[in-house]
Coordinates of C-alpha atoms in Angstrom, one line a residue:
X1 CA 88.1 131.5 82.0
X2 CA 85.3 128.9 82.3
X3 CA 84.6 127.5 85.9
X4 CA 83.4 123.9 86.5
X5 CA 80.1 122.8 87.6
X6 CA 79.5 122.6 91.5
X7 CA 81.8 119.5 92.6
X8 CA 84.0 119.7 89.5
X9 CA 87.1 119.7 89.3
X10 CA 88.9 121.1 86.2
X11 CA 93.1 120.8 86.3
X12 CA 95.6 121.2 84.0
X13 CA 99.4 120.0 84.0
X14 CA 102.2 121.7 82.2
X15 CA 105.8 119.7 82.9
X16 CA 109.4 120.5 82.2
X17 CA 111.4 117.5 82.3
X18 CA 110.0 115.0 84.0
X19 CA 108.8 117.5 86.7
X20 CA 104.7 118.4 86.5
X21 CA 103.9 122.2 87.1
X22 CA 100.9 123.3 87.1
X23 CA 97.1 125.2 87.3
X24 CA 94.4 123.5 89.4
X25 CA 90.7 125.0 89.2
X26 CA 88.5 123.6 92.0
X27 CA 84.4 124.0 91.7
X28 CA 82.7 124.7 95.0
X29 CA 81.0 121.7 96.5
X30 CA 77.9 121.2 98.7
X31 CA 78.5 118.2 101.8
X32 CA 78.0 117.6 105.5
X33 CA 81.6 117.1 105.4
X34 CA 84.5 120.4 104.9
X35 CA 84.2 120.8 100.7
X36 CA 87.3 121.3 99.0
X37 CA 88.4 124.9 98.8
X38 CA 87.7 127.1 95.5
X39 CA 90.5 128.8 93.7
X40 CA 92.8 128.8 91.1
X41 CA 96.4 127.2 92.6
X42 CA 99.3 127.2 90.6
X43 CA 102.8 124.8 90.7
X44 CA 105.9 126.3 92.9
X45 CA 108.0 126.7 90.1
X46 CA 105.4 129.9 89.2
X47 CA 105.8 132.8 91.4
X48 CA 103.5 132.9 93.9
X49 CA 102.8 128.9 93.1
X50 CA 102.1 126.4 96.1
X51 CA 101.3 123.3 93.8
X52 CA 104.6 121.3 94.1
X53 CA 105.6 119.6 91.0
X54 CA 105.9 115.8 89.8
X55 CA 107.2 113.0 88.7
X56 CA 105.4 111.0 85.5
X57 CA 105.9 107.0 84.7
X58 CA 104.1 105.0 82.1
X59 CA 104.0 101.3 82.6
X60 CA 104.4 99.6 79.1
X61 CA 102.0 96.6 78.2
X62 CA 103.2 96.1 75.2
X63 CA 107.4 96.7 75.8
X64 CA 106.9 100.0 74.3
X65 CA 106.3 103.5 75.3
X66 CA 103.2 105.5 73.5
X67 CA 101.7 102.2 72.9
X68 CA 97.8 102.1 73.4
X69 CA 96.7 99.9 76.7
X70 CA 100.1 101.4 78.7
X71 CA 98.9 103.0 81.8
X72 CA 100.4 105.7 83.5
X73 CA 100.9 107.3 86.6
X74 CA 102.6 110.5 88.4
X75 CA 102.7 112.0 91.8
X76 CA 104.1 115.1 93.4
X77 CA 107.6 115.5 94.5
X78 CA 108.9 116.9 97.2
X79 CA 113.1 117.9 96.7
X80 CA 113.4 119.1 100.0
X81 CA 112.5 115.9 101.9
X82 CA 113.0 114.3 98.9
X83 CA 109.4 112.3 98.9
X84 CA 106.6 111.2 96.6
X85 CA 103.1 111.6 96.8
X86 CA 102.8 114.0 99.8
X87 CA 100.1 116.5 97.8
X88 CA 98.8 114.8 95.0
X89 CA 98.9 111.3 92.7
X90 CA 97.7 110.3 90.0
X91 CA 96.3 106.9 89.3
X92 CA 94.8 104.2 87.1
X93 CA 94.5 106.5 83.4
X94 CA 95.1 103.9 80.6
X95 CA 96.7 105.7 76.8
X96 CA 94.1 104.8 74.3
X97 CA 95.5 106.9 71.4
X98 CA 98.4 108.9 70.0
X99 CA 99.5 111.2 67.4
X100 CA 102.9 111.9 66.8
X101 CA 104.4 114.6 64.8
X102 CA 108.0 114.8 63.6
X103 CA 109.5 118.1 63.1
X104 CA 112.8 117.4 63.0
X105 CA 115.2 118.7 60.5
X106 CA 118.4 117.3 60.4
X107 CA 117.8 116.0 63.7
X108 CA 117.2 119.0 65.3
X109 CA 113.4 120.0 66.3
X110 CA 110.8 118.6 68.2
X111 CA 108.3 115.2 68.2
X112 CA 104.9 116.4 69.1
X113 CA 102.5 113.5 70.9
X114 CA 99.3 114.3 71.5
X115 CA 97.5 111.5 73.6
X116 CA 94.1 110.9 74.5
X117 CA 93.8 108.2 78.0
X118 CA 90.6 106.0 79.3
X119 CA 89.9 107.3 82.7
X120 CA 87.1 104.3 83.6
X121 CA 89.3 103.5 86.6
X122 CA 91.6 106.8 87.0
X123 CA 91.7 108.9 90.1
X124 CA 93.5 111.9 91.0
X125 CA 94.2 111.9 95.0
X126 CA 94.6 115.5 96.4
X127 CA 96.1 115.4 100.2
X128 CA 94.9 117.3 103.1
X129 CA 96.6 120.3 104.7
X130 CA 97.6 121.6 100.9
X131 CA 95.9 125.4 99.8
X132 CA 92.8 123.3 98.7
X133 CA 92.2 121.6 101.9
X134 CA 88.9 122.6 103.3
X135 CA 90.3 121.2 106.6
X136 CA 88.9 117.9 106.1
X137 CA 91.3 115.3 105.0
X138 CA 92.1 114.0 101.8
X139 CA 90.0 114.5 98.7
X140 CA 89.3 112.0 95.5
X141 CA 88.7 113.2 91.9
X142 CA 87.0 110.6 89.8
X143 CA 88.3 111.5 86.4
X144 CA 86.3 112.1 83.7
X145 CA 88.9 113.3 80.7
X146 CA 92.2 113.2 80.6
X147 CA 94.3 114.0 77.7
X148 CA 98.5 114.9 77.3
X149 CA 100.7 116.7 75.0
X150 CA 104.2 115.6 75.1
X151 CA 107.2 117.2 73.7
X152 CA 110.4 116.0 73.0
X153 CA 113.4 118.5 71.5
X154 CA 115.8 116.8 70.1
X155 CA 119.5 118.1 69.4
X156 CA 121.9 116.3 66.7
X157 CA 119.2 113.5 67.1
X158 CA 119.4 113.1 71.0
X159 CA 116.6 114.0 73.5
X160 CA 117.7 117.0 75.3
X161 CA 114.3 118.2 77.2
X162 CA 111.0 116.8 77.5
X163 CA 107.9 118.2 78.6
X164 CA 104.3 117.8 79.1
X165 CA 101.0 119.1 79.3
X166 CA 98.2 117.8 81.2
X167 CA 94.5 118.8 81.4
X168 CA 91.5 116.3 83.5
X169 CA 88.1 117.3 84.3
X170 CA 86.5 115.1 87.1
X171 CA 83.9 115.2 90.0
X172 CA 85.2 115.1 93.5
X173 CA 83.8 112.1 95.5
X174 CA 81.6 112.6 98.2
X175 CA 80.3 116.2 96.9

């Protein structure tokens, strides 16, 4: 396993659905103010996980999906109270390429993207009281990569499950 650099932040996404689950990797951090807490902190659909999962949204520029310029967005989800956003969103990344391959046969198999996104104006916003809290509010990753896999498995030529990967590196703010 390779550990960021002192106020990194290295994260990665796997998602079922349209529901993010997940690995986060926090570096350790030197400010006056509480740093964010090191550790490895895995989704709730993992045993032992406390990372809740998400929902995903791409907003198309062009009236497509997977078109280059469309920016995207996702946040966690909370099914008991039914909420958004109450431990983490993600904002502002902007696709700038994919690849798709087909590997259907008969219209069974999977499409394959793998997509590469701008992050000039992405952040990811980590709220407080969650396992990485170091008891001092809210935290801001300034995003530094970000690139998806996304996978589609088709059945008699209709979608039947789509998933995604996810991995960022970015510096938190302030540390």
């Amino acid at each position: 396993m390779v550990y960021p650099a002192r106020g990194k932040f290295l994260g990665i996404f796997l998602a079922a659905a349209l529901f993010a689950c997940g690995v986060l990797l926090f570096g350790s951090a030197d400010a006056a103010r509480a740093a964010p807490v090191l550790g490895i902190f895995k989704s709730d659909d993992l045993q032992g996980g406390t990372f809740l999962t998400g929902l995903w949204s791409e907003g198309y520029v062009g009236g497509n999906p997977n078109g280059v310029g469309n920016g995207a967005h996702a946040g966690s989800w909370d099914p008991t109270t039914d909420t958004l956003y109450t431990h983490w969103e993600l904002s502002g990344p902007t696709l700038l390429s994919s690849t798709m391959t087909d590997n259907r046969t008969g219209g069974n198999g999977l499409i394959i993207f793998q997509r590469s996104f701008s992050t000039a104006n992405a952040f990811l916003y980590l709220k407080a009281g969650q396992a990485w809290d170091g008891g001092d509010g809210d935290y801001t990753v300034d995003l530094d990569f970000y690139a998806q896999t996304v996978t589609i498995l088709y059945q008699n030529n209709v979608p039947i499950f789509a998933g995604s990967t996810e991995a960022y590196t970015g510096d938190f703010v302030g540390f």
